[in-house]
């Protein structure tokens, strides 16, 4: 009996040891963004975390920190650079705070339609050009994938049917050279502020308009203070998926491959699902009674914007020009 008891203890100890060893092998990583759940950003997280968990057989688990819990986008980028955040997804426009040439992705009317955005973000040459731009202009951070939250539209208390309807009004924009050139070209005044301040600024009249995607407008309840959404489609609401260099350097070759495979799934799957979310948001907004202006004369905006496409890309730099040319060449 005593021998059996001892053998039983040894077997139990072996099981416990194996379980503890396996538990120690599991690592958790932080994934941050500034949007709510049920957004294009959370879709990107879902795709990425599920694939990484599958490939690593549960050893690499990614925890989501949405809603700017770890900071607004410029702060998130700095925290990824310092290694305090492992993964993040941040708008390509706000990426220009660390790599100004990333503003090329915000060029107005660079993208022709939804299908063009989906194809461009899934294109390996476009991603490679963006990856190289970041690696050659920024330290501490790497681009590993692309995503979108659809097109950006203008919203406020007034309807916008034509470009002249923005003349003299204050528009909250992302702090990029692209926005600071284009909206004044339309006759508007640009105002910069963190995304988290947009609701109050619309409410108090600090700005007359803001601009973003339909789902962002919906889930952040901006319709409460800006009940008119005008479908200008002036630019793509694109984003970049990130990893800190600190984490990247700590990974084995196999782990790096898992990360890149999971990130590739984001680039090829999230854009289509992001647009599905946009369409659902638009339908919900209409049912809620939000005024949606669909007959926007985009030709008037495009007539002003087109001459700036090549000039802005050139002024931003050679990486921006290459990315612009690659995107425009996609059929």
Short mmCIF file of C-alpha atoms in Angstrom, two decimals:
data_model
loop_
_atom_site.label_atom_id
_atom_site.label_comp_id
_atom_site.label_asym_id
_atom_site.label_seq_id
_atom_site.Cartn_x
_atom_site.Cartn_y
_atom_site.Cartn_z
CA UNK A 1 0.00 0.00 0.00
CA UNK A 2 2.77 2.37 0.98
CA UNK A 3 4.58 1.75 -2.32
CA UNK A 4 1.41 2.38 -4.30
CA UNK A 5 0.80 5.56 -2.32
CA UNK A 6 4.31 6.80 -3.05
CA UNK A 7 3.99 5.94 -6.73
CA UNK A 8 0.69 7.81 -6.78
CA UNK A 9 2.30 10.87 -5.25
CA UNK A 10 5.11 10.75 -7.79
CA UNK A 11 2.64 10.50 -10.66
CA UNK A 12 0.58 13.39 -9.26
CA UNK A 13 3.71 15.47 -8.82
CA UNK A 14 4.71 14.78 -12.42
CA UNK A 15 1.28 15.91 -13.67
CA UNK A 16 1.44 19.06 -11.53
CA UNK A 17 4.97 19.78 -12.73
CA UNK A 18 3.92 19.42 -16.37
CA UNK A 19 0.87 21.64 -15.82
CA UNK A 20 2.97 24.29 -14.11
CA UNK A 21 5.56 24.14 -16.88
CA UNK A 22 2.85 24.55 -19.52
CA UNK A 23 1.35 27.46 -17.60
CA UNK A 24 4.75 29.12 -17.49
CA UNK A 25 5.08 28.73 -21.27
CA UNK A 26 1.88 30.72 -21.87
CA UNK A 27 2.51 34.44 -22.31
CA UNK A 28 0.00 37.28 -22.46
CA UNK A 29 0.52 40.35 -24.67
CA UNK A 30 -1.22 43.72 -24.67
CA UNK A 31 -3.07 44.94 -27.78
CA UNK A 32 -4.28 48.56 -27.63
CA UNK A 33 -6.50 50.84 -29.70
CA UNK A 34 -8.71 53.89 -29.14
CA UNK A 35 -12.03 52.58 -30.46
CA UNK A 36 -14.90 50.78 -28.76
CA UNK A 37 -15.72 47.12 -29.19
CA UNK A 38 -17.65 46.20 -32.34
CA UNK A 39 -15.37 48.45 -34.39
CA UNK A 40 -13.00 47.76 -37.27
CA UNK A 41 -10.18 47.86 -34.73
CA UNK A 42 -11.75 45.19 -32.54
CA UNK A 43 -12.34 43.04 -35.64
CA UNK A 44 -8.61 43.32 -36.37
CA UNK A 45 -7.90 42.23 -32.79
CA UNK A 46 -10.28 39.27 -33.07
CA UNK A 47 -8.65 38.03 -36.28
CA UNK A 48 -5.10 38.56 -35.04
CA UNK A 49 -5.49 37.12 -31.54
CA UNK A 50 -7.42 34.05 -32.70
CA UNK A 51 -4.86 33.17 -35.38
CA UNK A 52 -1.89 33.73 -33.07
CA UNK A 53 -3.50 31.55 -30.41
CA UNK A 54 -4.13 28.82 -32.99
CA UNK A 55 -0.62 28.87 -34.45
CA UNK A 56 1.09 28.97 -31.05
CA UNK A 57 -1.22 26.26 -29.66
CA UNK A 58 -2.31 28.63 -26.91
CA UNK A 59 1.17 29.77 -25.90
CA UNK A 60 0.76 33.34 -27.19
CA UNK A 61 -2.40 35.00 -25.90
CA UNK A 62 -3.25 38.58 -26.79
CA UNK A 63 -5.40 40.70 -24.45
CA UNK A 64 -7.37 43.63 -25.85
CA UNK A 65 -7.32 47.15 -24.33
CA UNK A 66 -9.93 49.12 -26.32
CA UNK A 67 -11.46 52.56 -25.90
CA UNK A 68 -8.17 54.42 -25.34
CA UNK A 69 -7.66 52.64 -22.00
CA UNK A 70 -3.91 52.90 -22.58
CA UNK A 71 -4.01 56.32 -24.25
CA UNK A 72 -5.07 58.13 -27.42
CA UNK A 73 -3.44 57.08 -30.67
CA UNK A 74 -0.32 59.32 -30.52
CA UNK A 75 0.33 58.09 -26.96
CA UNK A 76 -0.29 54.46 -27.98
CA UNK A 77 2.35 54.74 -30.69
CA UNK A 78 4.89 56.08 -28.22
CA UNK A 79 4.11 53.26 -25.79
CA UNK A 80 4.59 50.67 -28.53
CA UNK A 81 7.92 52.30 -29.42
CA UNK A 82 9.04 52.11 -25.79
CA UNK A 83 7.94 48.49 -25.51
CA UNK A 84 5.25 49.20 -22.89
CA UNK A 85 2.54 48.00 -25.31
CA UNK A 86 3.14 44.90 -27.42
CA UNK A 87 0.63 45.29 -30.26
CA UNK A 88 -1.66 48.08 -31.41
CA UNK A 89 -3.74 49.25 -34.32
CA UNK A 90 -3.61 52.98 -35.06
CA UNK A 91 -4.91 55.14 -37.91
CA UNK A 92 -2.46 55.77 -40.74
CA UNK A 93 -3.19 59.49 -40.30
CA UNK A 94 -2.06 59.54 -36.67
CA UNK A 95 0.91 57.42 -37.70
CA UNK A 96 2.20 60.57 -39.36
CA UNK A 97 3.07 61.83 -35.85
CA UNK A 98 5.99 59.37 -35.88
CA UNK A 99 6.47 58.97 -39.65
CA UNK A 100 5.15 61.97 -41.63
CA UNK A 101 5.17 60.08 -44.94
CA UNK A 102 2.37 57.86 -43.60
CA UNK A 103 0.11 60.82 -44.40
CA UNK A 104 0.02 59.47 -47.95
CA UNK A 105 -2.70 57.02 -46.88
CA UNK A 106 -4.90 60.02 -46.05
CA UNK A 107 -4.67 61.66 -49.46
CA UNK A 108 -8.14 62.73 -50.47
CA UNK A 109 -9.74 60.63 -53.21
CA UNK A 110 -6.69 58.39 -53.49
CA UNK A 111 -9.03 55.40 -53.26
CA UNK A 112 -11.74 55.03 -55.88
CA UNK A 113 -14.25 52.87 -54.02
CA UNK A 114 -14.66 50.15 -51.39
CA UNK A 115 -13.32 47.40 -53.62
CA UNK A 116 -10.19 49.46 -54.32
CA UNK A 117 -9.51 49.86 -50.59
CA UNK A 118 -9.97 46.14 -49.92
CA UNK A 119 -7.64 45.18 -52.78
CA UNK A 120 -5.00 47.78 -51.88
CA UNK A 121 -4.80 46.85 -48.21
CA UNK A 122 -4.54 43.18 -49.08
CA UNK A 123 -1.84 43.78 -51.69
CA UNK A 124 1.55 42.48 -50.56
CA UNK A 125 3.48 45.14 -52.49
CA UNK A 126 1.51 47.95 -50.82
CA UNK A 127 2.11 46.45 -47.39
CA UNK A 128 5.82 45.91 -48.11
CA UNK A 129 6.18 49.57 -49.13
CA UNK A 130 4.49 50.72 -45.91
CA UNK A 131 6.57 48.31 -43.82
CA UNK A 132 9.78 49.57 -45.42
CA UNK A 133 8.73 53.20 -44.92
CA UNK A 134 8.30 52.60 -41.19
CA UNK A 135 11.48 50.55 -40.79
CA UNK A 136 13.52 53.24 -42.54
CA UNK A 137 12.02 56.24 -40.74
CA UNK A 138 11.15 55.10 -37.19
CA UNK A 139 12.89 53.12 -34.47
CA UNK A 140 11.31 50.86 -31.86
CA UNK A 141 8.23 49.82 -33.83
CA UNK A 142 7.30 47.73 -36.86
CA UNK A 143 4.26 47.67 -39.18
CA UNK A 144 2.93 44.12 -39.54
CA UNK A 145 -0.51 44.55 -41.13
CA UNK A 146 -3.16 46.90 -42.49
CA UNK A 147 -6.84 47.52 -41.80
CA UNK A 148 -9.66 49.96 -42.40
CA UNK A 149 -12.78 51.46 -40.91
CA UNK A 150 -14.17 52.38 -44.32
CA UNK A 151 -14.42 55.86 -45.76
CA UNK A 152 -14.50 59.09 -43.78
CA UNK A 153 -17.51 61.40 -43.95
CA UNK A 154 -18.30 64.87 -42.60
CA UNK A 155 -20.83 65.29 -39.80
CA UNK A 156 -22.26 68.16 -37.80
CA UNK A 157 -25.54 70.05 -37.46
CA UNK A 158 -25.61 71.23 -41.07
CA UNK A 159 -26.04 69.35 -44.33
CA UNK A 160 -23.14 69.26 -46.76
CA UNK A 161 -24.26 68.81 -50.36
CA UNK A 162 -21.35 70.55 -52.07
CA UNK A 163 -17.85 71.73 -51.24
CA UNK A 164 -19.05 75.32 -50.74
CA UNK A 165 -21.13 74.17 -47.75
CA UNK A 166 -17.92 73.82 -45.70
CA UNK A 167 -16.64 77.32 -46.43
CA UNK A 168 -15.72 79.20 -43.28
CA UNK A 169 -16.67 76.41 -40.90
CA UNK A 170 -14.39 74.76 -38.33
CA UNK A 171 -13.68 71.05 -38.94
CA UNK A 172 -11.92 68.76 -36.48
CA UNK A 173 -9.32 66.82 -38.45
CA UNK A 174 -6.44 64.50 -37.67
CA UNK A 175 -3.15 66.32 -37.33
CA UNK A 176 -1.57 65.59 -40.71
CA UNK A 177 -0.12 67.76 -43.45
CA UNK A 178 -2.68 66.21 -45.78
CA UNK A 179 -5.67 67.38 -43.74
CA UNK A 180 -4.15 70.78 -43.04
CA UNK A 181 -3.81 71.29 -46.79
CA UNK A 182 -7.03 69.79 -48.09
CA UNK A 183 -9.70 71.19 -45.79
CA UNK A 184 -8.47 74.78 -46.17
CA UNK A 185 -8.49 74.13 -49.93
CA UNK A 186 -12.20 73.37 -49.52
CA UNK A 187 -12.59 76.67 -47.65
CA UNK A 188 -12.81 75.25 -44.12
CA UNK A 189 -10.77 75.92 -40.99
CA UNK A 190 -8.98 72.95 -39.45
CA UNK A 191 -8.90 72.21 -35.72
CA UNK A 192 -6.76 69.51 -34.07
CA UNK A 193 -7.75 67.64 -30.92
CA UNK A 194 -7.62 64.11 -29.50
CA UNK A 195 -10.43 61.86 -30.66
CA UNK A 196 -11.75 61.65 -27.10
CA UNK A 197 -12.50 65.40 -27.15
CA UNK A 198 -14.55 65.40 -30.36
CA UNK A 199 -17.95 64.74 -28.75
CA UNK A 200 -17.71 67.65 -26.31
CA UNK A 201 -16.26 69.98 -28.94
CA UNK A 202 -19.17 69.31 -31.28
CA UNK A 203 -21.58 69.73 -28.38
CA UNK A 204 -20.17 73.08 -27.28
CA UNK A 205 -19.53 74.49 -30.76
CA UNK A 206 -15.74 74.49 -30.53
CA UNK A 207 -15.99 72.85 -33.95
CA UNK A 208 -18.83 72.84 -36.47
CA UNK A 209 -17.97 69.53 -38.10
CA UNK A 210 -15.93 66.40 -37.52
CA UNK A 211 -15.17 63.60 -39.96
CA UNK A 212 -14.93 59.85 -39.54
CA UNK A 213 -16.52 56.55 -40.57
CA UNK A 214 -20.18 55.61 -40.05
CA UNK A 215 -19.50 52.98 -37.42
CA UNK A 216 -17.14 55.23 -35.45
CA UNK A 217 -19.82 57.94 -35.59
CA UNK A 218 -22.40 55.42 -34.34
CA UNK A 219 -20.59 53.60 -31.53
CA UNK A 220 -19.14 56.82 -30.10
CA UNK A 221 -22.64 58.39 -30.16
CA UNK A 222 -21.47 61.45 -32.07
CA UNK A 223 -24.91 61.56 -33.72
CA UNK A 224 -26.26 62.91 -30.40
CA UNK A 225 -24.43 66.21 -30.90
CA UNK A 226 -23.95 66.12 -34.69
CA UNK A 227 -27.17 64.66 -36.13
CA UNK A 228 -26.35 65.16 -39.83
CA UNK A 229 -23.96 62.78 -41.62
CA UNK A 230 -22.91 63.79 -45.14
CA UNK A 231 -21.38 61.02 -47.27
CA UNK A 232 -18.42 62.90 -48.72
CA UNK A 233 -16.14 59.81 -48.96
CA UNK A 234 -13.22 62.21 -49.07
CA UNK A 235 -10.63 59.76 -47.75
CA UNK A 236 -10.11 56.20 -46.59
CA UNK A 237 -10.20 55.58 -42.85
CA UNK A 238 -7.21 53.23 -42.87
CA UNK A 239 -5.03 51.88 -40.07
CA UNK A 240 -1.74 50.09 -39.44
CA UNK A 241 -1.19 47.06 -37.19
CA UNK A 242 1.93 47.36 -35.00
CA UNK A 243 4.39 45.36 -32.91
CA UNK A 244 7.01 46.81 -30.60
CA UNK A 245 10.60 46.18 -31.57
CA UNK A 246 11.28 45.13 -27.97
CA UNK A 247 8.85 42.24 -28.33
CA UNK A 248 9.90 41.47 -31.91
CA UNK A 249 13.53 41.04 -30.90
CA UNK A 250 12.56 38.68 -28.08
CA UNK A 251 10.67 36.28 -30.36
CA UNK A 252 12.08 33.14 -31.95
CA UNK A 253 12.06 32.78 -35.73
CA UNK A 254 9.03 30.52 -35.44
CA UNK A 255 7.14 32.98 -33.24
CA UNK A 256 7.91 35.82 -35.67
CA UNK A 257 6.42 33.73 -38.46
CA UNK A 258 3.28 33.14 -36.39
CA UNK A 259 2.92 36.88 -35.76
CA UNK A 260 3.34 37.76 -39.43
CA UNK A 261 0.88 35.07 -40.54
CA UNK A 262 -1.72 36.34 -38.06
CA UNK A 263 -1.10 39.92 -39.19
CA UNK A 264 -1.46 38.89 -42.83
CA UNK A 265 -4.90 37.52 -41.98
CA UNK A 266 -5.82 40.99 -40.70
CA UNK A 267 -4.72 42.62 -43.98
CA UNK A 268 -6.70 40.17 -46.11
CA UNK A 269 -9.82 39.71 -43.95
CA UNK A 270 -10.45 42.83 -41.86
CA UNK A 271 -11.10 45.33 -44.71
CA UNK A 272 -14.07 43.38 -46.09
CA UNK A 273 -15.48 42.82 -42.61
CA UNK A 274 -14.83 46.45 -41.77
CA UNK A 275 -17.01 47.56 -44.66
CA UNK A 276 -19.73 45.11 -43.64
CA UNK A 277 -19.71 46.81 -40.25
CA UNK A 278 -19.93 50.21 -41.97
CA UNK A 279 -22.98 49.15 -43.99
CA UNK A 280 -24.70 47.78 -40.89
CA UNK A 281 -23.97 51.04 -39.03
CA UNK A 282 -25.43 53.10 -41.87
CA UNK A 283 -28.64 51.08 -41.86
CA UNK A 284 -28.94 51.40 -38.09
CA UNK A 285 -28.36 55.16 -38.21
CA UNK A 286 -31.12 55.57 -40.79
CA UNK A 287 -33.55 53.58 -38.63
CA UNK A 288 -32.63 55.82 -35.69
CA UNK A 289 -33.63 58.86 -37.71
CA UNK A 290 -30.17 60.32 -38.31
CA UNK A 291 -30.15 62.60 -41.35
CA UNK A 292 -27.84 61.02 -43.93
CA UNK A 293 -27.00 63.22 -46.92
CA UNK A 294 -26.33 60.84 -49.80
CA UNK A 295 -26.45 63.27 -52.74
CA UNK A 296 -23.09 64.91 -52.00
CA UNK A 297 -21.45 66.38 -55.10
CA UNK A 298 -18.17 64.53 -54.65
CA UNK A 299 -17.07 65.75 -58.07
CA UNK A 300 -16.70 69.26 -56.66
CA UNK A 301 -14.47 68.01 -53.86
CA UNK A 302 -12.50 65.80 -56.23
CA UNK A 303 -11.90 68.66 -58.66
CA UNK A 304 -10.11 70.56 -55.89
CA UNK A 305 -8.35 67.50 -54.46
CA UNK A 306 -6.98 65.87 -57.61
CA UNK A 307 -4.21 68.42 -58.31
CA UNK A 308 -2.94 67.89 -54.76
CA UNK A 309 -2.52 64.11 -55.02
CA UNK A 310 0.83 64.07 -56.75
CA UNK A 311 2.10 67.27 -55.12
CA UNK A 312 1.36 66.17 -51.54
CA UNK A 313 2.86 62.71 -52.11
CA UNK A 314 5.98 64.30 -53.59
CA UNK A 315 6.27 66.77 -50.72
CA UNK A 316 5.87 63.99 -48.15
CA UNK A 317 8.79 62.02 -49.59
CA UNK A 318 9.89 59.10 -51.78
CA UNK A 319 8.19 56.41 -49.68
CA UNK A 320 4.91 58.29 -49.94
CA UNK A 321 5.26 58.62 -53.70
CA UNK A 322 5.93 54.90 -54.08
CA UNK A 323 2.92 53.96 -51.93
CA UNK A 324 0.68 56.39 -53.81
CA UNK A 325 1.75 54.97 -57.18
CA UNK A 326 1.27 51.37 -56.04
CA UNK A 327 -2.24 52.11 -54.75
CA UNK A 328 -3.29 53.99 -57.87
CA UNK A 329 -2.04 51.16 -60.10
CA UNK A 330 -4.38 48.60 -58.50
CA UNK A 331 -7.37 47.83 -60.69
#
